[in-house]
PDB file of C-alpha atoms in Angstrom:
ATOM      1  CA  GLU U 287      98.396 -25.329 -33.217  1.00 67.00           C
ATOM      2  CA  THR U 288     101.149 -26.746 -31.374  1.00 73.00           C
ATOM      3  CA  GLY U 289     100.015 -30.636 -30.970  1.00 93.00           C
ATOM      4  CA  VAL U 290      99.411 -29.990 -27.262  1.00 96.00           C
ATOM      5  CA  THR U 291      95.837 -29.346 -26.044  1.00 96.00           C
ATOM      6  CA  GLN U 292      95.006 -28.351 -22.504  1.00 97.00           C
ATOM      7  CA  THR U 293      91.400 -28.148 -21.058  1.00 96.00           C
ATOM      8  CA  PRO U 294      89.823 -26.185 -19.433  1.00 97.00           C
ATOM      9  CA  ARG U 295      91.159 -22.896 -20.725  1.00 96.00           C
ATOM     10  CA  HIS U 296      89.984 -21.214 -17.667  1.00 96.00           C
ATOM     11  CA  LEU U 297      89.139 -22.707 -14.086  1.00 96.00           C
ATOM     12  CA  VAL U 298      87.555 -20.672 -10.942  1.00 95.00           C
ATOM     13  CA  MET U 299      87.468 -22.904  -7.834  1.00 92.00           C
ATOM     14  CA  GLY U 300      87.169 -22.664  -4.194  1.00 90.00           C
ATOM     15  CA  MET U 301      89.813 -23.624  -1.720  1.00 88.00           C
ATOM     16  CA  THR U 302      87.608 -26.630  -0.648  1.00 87.00           C
ATOM     17  CA  ASN U 303      87.025 -27.995  -4.155  1.00 88.00           C
ATOM     18  CA  LYS U 304      88.653 -30.787  -6.097  1.00 94.00           C
ATOM     19  CA  LYS U 305      89.424 -30.332  -9.718  1.00 95.00           C
ATOM     20  CA  SER U 306      91.541 -31.583 -12.451  1.00 97.00           C
ATOM     21  CA  LEU U 307      93.675 -30.090 -15.387  1.00 97.00           C
ATOM     22  CA  LYS U 308      94.120 -32.121 -18.461  1.00 98.00           C
ATOM     23  CA  CYS U 309      96.604 -32.243 -21.048  1.00 98.00           C
ATOM     24  CA  GLU U 310      96.844 -34.398 -24.450  1.00 97.00           C
ATOM     25  CA  GLN U 311      99.911 -34.105 -26.797  1.00 96.00           C
ATOM     26  CA  HIS U 312      99.602 -35.531 -30.621  1.00 95.00           C
ATOM     27  CA  LEU U 313     103.124 -35.417 -31.333  1.00 94.00           C
ATOM     28  CA  GLY U 314     104.519 -38.848 -30.399  1.00 93.00           C
ATOM     29  CA  HIS U 315     106.737 -37.423 -27.807  1.00 93.00           C
ATOM     30  CA  ASN U 316     107.770 -39.493 -24.650  1.00 92.00           C
ATOM     31  CA  ALA U 317     108.320 -36.593 -22.109  1.00 93.00           C
ATOM     32  CA  MET U 318     105.604 -34.433 -20.745  1.00 95.00           C
ATOM     33  CA  TYR U 319     105.976 -31.670 -18.199  1.00 95.00           C
ATOM     34  CA  TRP U 320     103.777 -29.331 -16.062  1.00 96.00           C
ATOM     35  CA  TYR U 321     105.011 -25.643 -15.555  1.00 96.00           C
ATOM     36  CA  LYS U 322     103.387 -22.883 -13.474  1.00 95.00           C
ATOM     37  CA  GLN U 323     103.401 -19.320 -14.575  1.00 93.00           C
ATOM     38  CA  SER U 324     102.688 -16.547 -11.987  1.00 91.00           C
ATOM     39  CA  ALA U 325     102.522 -13.003 -12.873  1.00 84.00           C
ATOM     40  CA  LYS U 326     105.943 -11.413 -13.732  1.00 81.00           C
ATOM     41  CA  LYS U 327     107.835 -14.544 -12.521  1.00 88.00           C
ATOM     42  CA  PRO U 328     109.600 -16.866 -14.473  1.00 91.00           C
ATOM     43  CA  LEU U 329     107.812 -20.033 -15.634  1.00 92.00           C
ATOM     44  CA  GLU U 330     108.494 -22.550 -12.832  1.00 93.00           C
ATOM     45  CA  LEU U 331     109.009 -26.435 -13.614  1.00 93.00           C
ATOM     46  CA  MET U 332     106.694 -28.486 -11.431  1.00 94.00           C
ATOM     47  CA  PHE U 333     106.815 -31.919 -12.677  1.00 94.00           C
ATOM     48  CA  VAL U 334     108.359 -34.221 -15.543  1.00 92.00           C
ATOM     49  CA  TYR U 335     107.319 -37.347 -16.807  1.00 92.00           C
ATOM     50  CA  ASN U 336     109.324 -39.783 -19.057  1.00 86.00           C
ATOM     51  CA  PHE U 337     107.494 -42.635 -20.533  1.00 83.00           C
ATOM     52  CA  LYS U 338     104.803 -42.226 -17.863  1.00 80.00           C
ATOM     53  CA  GLU U 339     107.193 -42.527 -15.118  1.00 82.00           C
ATOM     54  CA  GLN U 340     107.832 -39.048 -12.868  1.00 82.00           C
ATOM     55  CA  THR U 341     111.347 -38.378 -13.131  1.00 82.00           C
ATOM     56  CA  GLU U 342     111.117 -35.058 -11.341  1.00 82.00           C
ATOM     57  CA  ASN U 343     109.077 -33.293  -8.691  1.00 82.00           C
ATOM     58  CA  ASN U 344     110.439 -29.821  -7.935  1.00 82.00           C
ATOM     59  CA  SER U 345     109.498 -29.555  -4.534  1.00 87.00           C
ATOM     60  CA  VAL U 346     105.512 -29.075  -5.196  1.00 92.00           C
ATOM     61  CA  PRO U 347     103.099 -29.170  -2.456  1.00 93.00           C
ATOM     62  CA  SER U 348     101.261 -32.396  -2.219  1.00 92.00           C
ATOM     63  CA  ARG U 349      97.988 -30.437  -2.793  1.00 94.00           C
ATOM     64  CA  PHE U 350      99.050 -30.643  -6.492  1.00 95.00           C
ATOM     65  CA  SER U 351      98.897 -34.419  -7.507  1.00 94.00           C
ATOM     66  CA  PRO U 352     100.239 -35.211 -11.239  1.00 95.00           C
ATOM     67  CA  GLU U 353      98.969 -38.354 -13.123  1.00 95.00           C
ATOM     68  CA  CYS U 354     100.357 -39.806 -16.416  1.00 94.00           C
ATOM     69  CA  PRO U 355      98.468 -42.755 -17.490  1.00 93.00           C
ATOM     70  CA  ASN U 356     100.055 -42.930 -20.755  1.00 92.00           C
ATOM     71  CA  SER U 357     102.747 -41.073 -22.998  1.00 90.00           C
ATOM     72  CA  SER U 358      99.973 -38.844 -24.529  1.00 94.00           C
ATOM     73  CA  HIS U 359      98.064 -37.740 -21.540  1.00 96.00           C
ATOM     74  CA  LEU U 360      98.956 -35.745 -18.446  1.00 97.00           C
ATOM     75  CA  PHE U 361      96.697 -34.609 -15.522  1.00 97.00           C
ATOM     76  CA  LEU U 362      97.104 -32.295 -12.661  1.00 97.00           C
ATOM     77  CA  HIS U 363      94.839 -33.050  -9.834  1.00 96.00           C
ATOM     78  CA  LEU U 364      93.958 -30.142  -7.505  1.00 95.00           C
ATOM     79  CA  HIS U 365      92.550 -30.108  -3.964  1.00 93.00           C
ATOM     80  CA  THR U 366      92.634 -27.735  -0.895  1.00 93.00           C
ATOM     81  CA  LEU U 367      94.266 -24.961  -3.083  1.00 93.00           C
ATOM     82  CA  GLN U 368      95.133 -21.720  -1.727  1.00 93.00           C
ATOM     83  CA  PRO U 369      94.724 -18.326  -3.298  1.00 93.00           C
ATOM     84  CA  GLU U 370      98.426 -17.887  -4.037  1.00 93.00           C
ATOM     85  CA  ASP U 371      98.252 -21.001  -6.239  1.00 95.00           C
ATOM     86  CA  SER U 372      96.370 -18.829  -8.783  1.00 95.00           C
ATOM     87  CA  ALA U 373      98.375 -18.757 -11.948  1.00 95.00           C
ATOM     88  CA  LEU U 374      98.695 -19.997 -15.406  1.00 95.00           C
ATOM     89  CA  TYR U 375      99.357 -23.729 -15.556  1.00 97.00           C
ATOM     90  CA  LEU U 376     101.175 -24.842 -18.806  1.00 97.00           C
ATOM     91  CA  CYS U 377     101.342 -28.404 -20.006  1.00 97.00           C
ATOM     92  CA  ALA U 378     104.386 -28.934 -22.473  1.00 96.00           C
ATOM     93  CA  SER U 379     105.930 -32.171 -24.160  1.00 95.00           C
ATOM     94  CA  SER U 380     109.256 -32.952 -26.035  1.00 92.00           C
ATOM     95  CA  GLN U 381     110.441 -36.124 -27.979  1.00 90.00           C
ATOM     96  CA  ASP U 382     112.728 -37.008 -25.006  1.00 85.00           C
ATOM     97  CA  PRO U 383     113.378 -35.113 -21.605  1.00 83.00           C
ATOM     98  CA  VAL U 384     115.458 -31.863 -22.672  1.00 83.00           C
ATOM     99  CA  GLY U 385     119.007 -32.061 -21.881  1.00 79.00           C
ATOM    100  CA  THR U 386     119.413 -35.607 -23.286  1.00 77.00           C
ATOM    101  CA  GLY U 387     121.021 -34.342 -26.521  1.00 72.00           C
ATOM    102  CA  ALA U 388     118.234 -35.347 -28.840  1.00 66.00           C
ATOM    103  CA  ASN U 389     115.750 -32.532 -29.313  1.00 74.00           C
ATOM    104  CA  GLU U 390     115.783 -29.677 -26.670  1.00 81.00           C
ATOM    105  CA  LYS U 391     112.620 -27.994 -27.780  1.00 88.00           C
ATOM    106  CA  LEU U 392     109.361 -28.054 -25.632  1.00 92.00           C
ATOM    107  CA  PHE U 393     106.095 -27.708 -27.232  1.00 94.00           C
ATOM    108  CA  PHE U 394     103.643 -25.883 -24.920  1.00 96.00           C
ATOM    109  CA  GLY U 395      99.765 -26.017 -24.938  1.00 96.00           C
ATOM    110  CA  SER U 396      97.750 -22.704 -24.402  1.00 96.00           C
ATOM    111  CA  GLY U 397      97.710 -23.338 -20.682  1.00 96.00           C
ATOM    112  CA  THR U 398      94.808 -23.247 -17.985  1.00 97.00           C
ATOM    113  CA  GLN U 399      94.170 -19.789 -16.116  1.00 96.00           C
ATOM    114  CA  LEU U 400      93.158 -20.860 -12.607  1.00 96.00           C
ATOM    115  CA  SER U 401      91.885 -18.646 -10.022  1.00 95.00           C
ATOM    116  CA  VAL U 402      91.497 -20.013  -6.330  1.00 94.00           C
ATOM    117  CA  LEU U 403      89.081 -17.987  -4.329  1.00 92.00           C
TER     118      LEU U 403
ATOM    119  CA  ASP B  17     117.216 -19.212  -6.433  1.00 74.00           C
ATOM    120  CA  GLN B  18     116.681 -17.509  -9.928  1.00 86.00           C
ATOM    121  CA  GLN B  19     119.510 -19.027 -12.348  1.00 93.00           C
ATOM    122  CA  VAL B  20     118.202 -17.187 -15.413  1.00 95.00           C
ATOM    123  CA  LYS B  21     117.405 -13.214 -15.305  1.00 95.00           C
ATOM    124  CA  GLN B  22     115.653 -11.139 -17.655  1.00 96.00           C
ATOM    125  CA  ASN B  23     116.219  -7.607 -16.180  1.00 91.00           C
ATOM    126  CA  SER B  24     113.974  -5.727 -18.573  1.00 94.00           C
ATOM    127  CA  PRO B  25     110.371  -6.391 -17.959  1.00 93.00           C
ATOM    128  CA  SER B  26     109.435  -4.318 -21.053  1.00 96.00           C
ATOM    129  CA  LEU B  27     110.661  -2.933 -24.256  1.00 96.00           C
ATOM    130  CA  SER B  28     109.151  -0.442 -26.618  1.00 97.00           C
ATOM    131  CA  VAL B  29     110.700  -0.126 -30.182  1.00 97.00           C
ATOM    132  CA  GLN B  30     109.548   1.590 -33.327  1.00 97.00           C
ATOM    133  CA  GLU B  31     108.737  -0.760 -36.373  1.00 97.00           C
ATOM    134  CA  GLY B  32     111.631  -1.301 -38.524  1.00 97.00           C
ATOM    135  CA  ARG B  33     114.294  -0.692 -35.844  1.00 97.00           C
ATOM    136  CA  ILE B  34     116.350  -3.215 -33.959  1.00 98.00           C
ATOM    137  CA  SER B  35     115.043  -4.946 -30.815  1.00 97.00           C
ATOM    138  CA  ILE B  36     117.678  -5.962 -28.300  1.00 98.00           C
ATOM    139  CA  LEU B  37     116.648  -8.474 -25.545  1.00 98.00           C
ATOM    140  CA  ASN B  38     118.851  -9.501 -22.840  1.00 98.00           C
ATOM    141  CA  CYS B  39     119.384 -12.341 -20.705  1.00 98.00           C
ATOM    142  CA  ASP B  40     122.055 -13.325 -17.811  1.00 97.00           C
ATOM    143  CA  TYR B  41     122.329 -16.568 -16.228  1.00 97.00           C
ATOM    144  CA  THR B  42     124.349 -17.545 -13.100  1.00 96.00           C
ATOM    145  CA  ASN B  43     124.790 -21.121 -13.456  1.00 93.00           C
ATOM    146  CA  SER B  44     128.164 -22.064 -15.206  1.00 93.00           C
ATOM    147  CA  MET B  45     126.933 -25.645 -16.052  1.00 92.00           C
ATOM    148  CA  PHE B  46     124.230 -23.982 -18.545  1.00 93.00           C
ATOM    149  CA  ASP B  47     125.293 -25.203 -22.141  1.00 90.00           C
ATOM    150  CA  TYR B  48     122.370 -24.756 -24.127  1.00 93.00           C
ATOM    151  CA  PHE B  49     120.071 -21.525 -24.404  1.00 95.00           C
ATOM    152  CA  LEU B  50     116.602 -21.083 -26.116  1.00 95.00           C
ATOM    153  CA  TRP B  51     114.343 -18.143 -26.697  1.00 97.00           C
ATOM    154  CA  TYR B  52     110.744 -18.466 -26.605  1.00 97.00           C
ATOM    155  CA  LYS B  53     107.897 -16.250 -27.789  1.00 97.00           C
ATOM    156  CA  LYS B  54     104.586 -15.923 -26.007  1.00 95.00           C
ATOM    157  CA  TYR B  55     101.259 -14.340 -27.217  1.00 94.00           C
ATOM    158  CA  PRO B  56      98.491 -13.664 -24.698  1.00 90.00           C
ATOM    159  CA  ALA B  57      96.082 -16.593 -24.451  1.00 85.00           C
ATOM    160  CA  GLU B  58      98.628 -18.790 -26.087  1.00 90.00           C
ATOM    161  CA  GLY B  59     101.616 -21.085 -24.852  1.00 92.00           C
ATOM    162  CA  PRO B  60     105.164 -20.071 -25.299  1.00 94.00           C
ATOM    163  CA  THR B  61     106.465 -21.102 -28.954  1.00 95.00           C
ATOM    164  CA  PHE B  62     110.123 -21.842 -29.475  1.00 94.00           C
ATOM    165  CA  LEU B  63     111.964 -19.126 -31.535  1.00 96.00           C
ATOM    166  CA  ILE B  64     115.666 -19.923 -31.713  1.00 96.00           C
ATOM    167  CA  SER B  65     118.522 -21.662 -29.707  1.00 95.00           C
ATOM    168  CA  ILE B  66     122.072 -21.810 -29.283  1.00 95.00           C
ATOM    169  CA  SER B  67     124.717 -24.137 -27.998  1.00 93.00           C
ATOM    170  CA  SER B  68     127.634 -22.954 -25.856  1.00 93.00           C
ATOM    171  CA  ILE B  69     130.042 -24.078 -28.728  1.00 93.00           C
ATOM    172  CA  LYS B  70     128.843 -21.323 -30.607  1.00 95.00           C
ATOM    173  CA  ASP B  71     128.735 -17.532 -29.981  1.00 95.00           C
ATOM    174  CA  LYS B  72     126.126 -16.698 -32.616  1.00 97.00           C
ATOM    175  CA  ASN B  73     123.088 -18.294 -34.129  1.00 97.00           C
ATOM    176  CA  GLU B  74     120.984 -16.718 -36.899  1.00 97.00           C
ATOM    177  CA  ASP B  75     117.755 -17.387 -38.276  1.00 96.00           C
ATOM    178  CA  GLY B  76     116.164 -14.906 -40.440  1.00 97.00           C
ATOM    179  CA  ARG B  77     115.228 -11.577 -38.714  1.00 97.00           C
ATOM    180  CA  PHE B  78     116.410 -13.431 -35.386  1.00 98.00           C
ATOM    181  CA  THR B  79     119.957 -13.733 -34.035  1.00 98.00           C
ATOM    182  CA  VAL B  80     121.149 -14.829 -30.676  1.00 98.00           C
ATOM    183  CA  PHE B  81     124.317 -14.045 -29.275  1.00 98.00           C
ATOM    184  CA  LEU B  82     126.333 -15.657 -26.571  1.00 97.00           C
ATOM    185  CA  ASN B  83     128.952 -14.308 -24.391  1.00 97.00           C
ATOM    186  CA  LYS B  84     129.870 -17.151 -21.911  1.00 95.00           C
ATOM    187  CA  SER B  85     132.465 -15.291 -20.039  1.00 95.00           C
ATOM    188  CA  ALA B  86     129.838 -12.844 -19.285  1.00 97.00           C
ATOM    189  CA  LYS B  87     127.151 -15.407 -18.675  1.00 97.00           C
ATOM    190  CA  HIS B  88     125.160 -13.237 -21.071  1.00 97.00           C
ATOM    191  CA  LEU B  89     122.821 -13.858 -24.143  1.00 97.00           C
ATOM    192  CA  SER B  90     120.915 -11.377 -26.265  1.00 98.00           C
ATOM    193  CA  LEU B  91     118.290 -11.773 -28.883  1.00 98.00           C
ATOM    194  CA  HIS B  92     118.304  -9.160 -31.788  1.00 98.00           C
ATOM    195  CA  ILE B  93     115.137  -8.674 -34.047  1.00 98.00           C
ATOM    196  CA  VAL B  94     115.823  -6.802 -37.180  1.00 97.00           C
ATOM    197  CA  PRO B  95     113.878  -5.108 -38.448  1.00 97.00           C
ATOM    198  CA  SER B  96     111.126  -5.277 -35.945  1.00 98.00           C
ATOM    199  CA  GLN B  97     107.529  -5.753 -36.833  1.00 97.00           C
ATOM    200  CA  PRO B  98     104.145  -5.118 -35.179  1.00 96.00           C
ATOM    201  CA  GLY B  99     103.758  -9.018 -35.105  1.00 96.00           C
ATOM    202  CA  ASP B 100     106.843  -9.403 -32.924  1.00 97.00           C
ATOM    203  CA  SER B 101     104.822  -7.687 -29.974  1.00 97.00           C
ATOM    204  CA  ALA B 102     104.773 -10.411 -27.643  1.00 97.00           C
ATOM    205  CA  VAL B 103     106.558 -11.497 -24.315  1.00 96.00           C
ATOM    206  CA  TYR B 104     110.029 -13.311 -24.900  1.00 97.00           C
ATOM    207  CA  PHE B 105     111.552 -15.708 -22.515  1.00 97.00           C
ATOM    208  CA  CYS B 106     114.946 -16.673 -22.363  1.00 97.00           C
ATOM    209  CA  ALA B 107     115.911 -20.404 -21.091  1.00 96.00           C
ATOM    210  CA  ALA B 108     118.720 -22.368 -20.343  1.00 95.00           C
ATOM    211  CA  LEU B 109     119.883 -26.032 -19.921  1.00 92.00           C
ATOM    212  CA  ALA B 110     122.541 -27.920 -18.567  1.00 89.00           C
ATOM    213  CA  MET B 111     123.258 -31.018 -20.561  1.00 81.00           C
ATOM    214  CA  THR B 112     123.955 -33.378 -17.756  1.00 80.00           C
ATOM    215  CA  THR B 113     122.193 -36.303 -16.621  1.00 76.00           C
ATOM    216  CA  ASP B 114     120.977 -34.848 -13.264  1.00 78.00           C
ATOM    217  CA  SER B 115     119.421 -32.027 -15.312  1.00 79.00           C
ATOM    218  CA  TRP B 116     117.464 -34.045 -17.627  1.00 77.00           C
ATOM    219  CA  GLY B 117     113.991 -32.189 -18.061  1.00 78.00           C
ATOM    220  CA  LYS B 118     114.929 -29.188 -16.347  1.00 86.00           C
ATOM    221  CA  LEU B 119     114.658 -26.157 -18.661  1.00 90.00           C
ATOM    222  CA  GLN B 120     115.085 -23.037 -16.644  1.00 92.00           C
ATOM    223  CA  PHE B 121     113.204 -19.920 -17.572  1.00 94.00           C
ATOM    224  CA  GLY B 122     113.623 -16.144 -17.205  1.00 95.00           C
ATOM    225  CA  ALA B 123     110.740 -13.983 -16.237  1.00 94.00           C
ATOM    226  CA  GLY B 124     110.183 -12.372 -19.961  1.00 95.00           C
ATOM    227  CA  THR B 125     110.276  -9.260 -21.643  1.00 96.00           C
ATOM    228  CA  GLN B 126     107.220  -7.841 -23.170  1.00 97.00           C
ATOM    229  CA  VAL B 127     108.140  -6.292 -26.434  1.00 98.00           C
ATOM    230  CA  VAL B 128     105.714  -3.660 -27.893  1.00 98.00           C
ATOM    231  CA  VAL B 129     106.611  -2.679 -31.705  1.00 97.00           C
ATOM    232  CA  THR B 130     104.965   0.723 -32.511  1.00 95.00           C
ATOM    233  CA  PRO B 131     104.222   1.961 -36.011  1.00 90.00           C
TER     234      PRO B 131
END
């Protein structure tokens, strides 16, 4: 148990569907992240939030829309996805954004395995 | 542009022997490095880290070595145990303001420890 909970664990959706991924952290952290992991590829940073404010959008297509209502919750809203978007989507949190010199560890959730048909 | 590379997708090692995982990076601004371990159906968990001011960091059976001139780091696991079978990710970070939050990962190495 890492203190970061993601739901759902598995999601199958059609290209015209709208769905949302949810992440909640119970660690009192200030920074939250979305990563994408495709098979045999590096984890790819998508979005970074610090104190609810988005600080990084790594050229992610607009069909992925993040939302961070507070420091404990992070959502990823999905609409009109493509089959190549099928991947494991991982949420993570850290005390402060990594690289600030405080604590560079990310704590990951178990991920949502997404399949787009 | 992949800045962190793990060129061995898989490694098989006998229980009790040493596992050596390698990682190369291209960005000379990286100055902090981490290894994560991932079991199936779980998220990655932090294993060990090293700052660029050091060339070695040890934690129990795990040791990370950093060669800055070669832009190379390695993770040694001694002795390897069946519970070490997992995917290991190398990650790197530049401790600069414009790199806040941007931890770059390699593609991972699948380690299988056989009895």
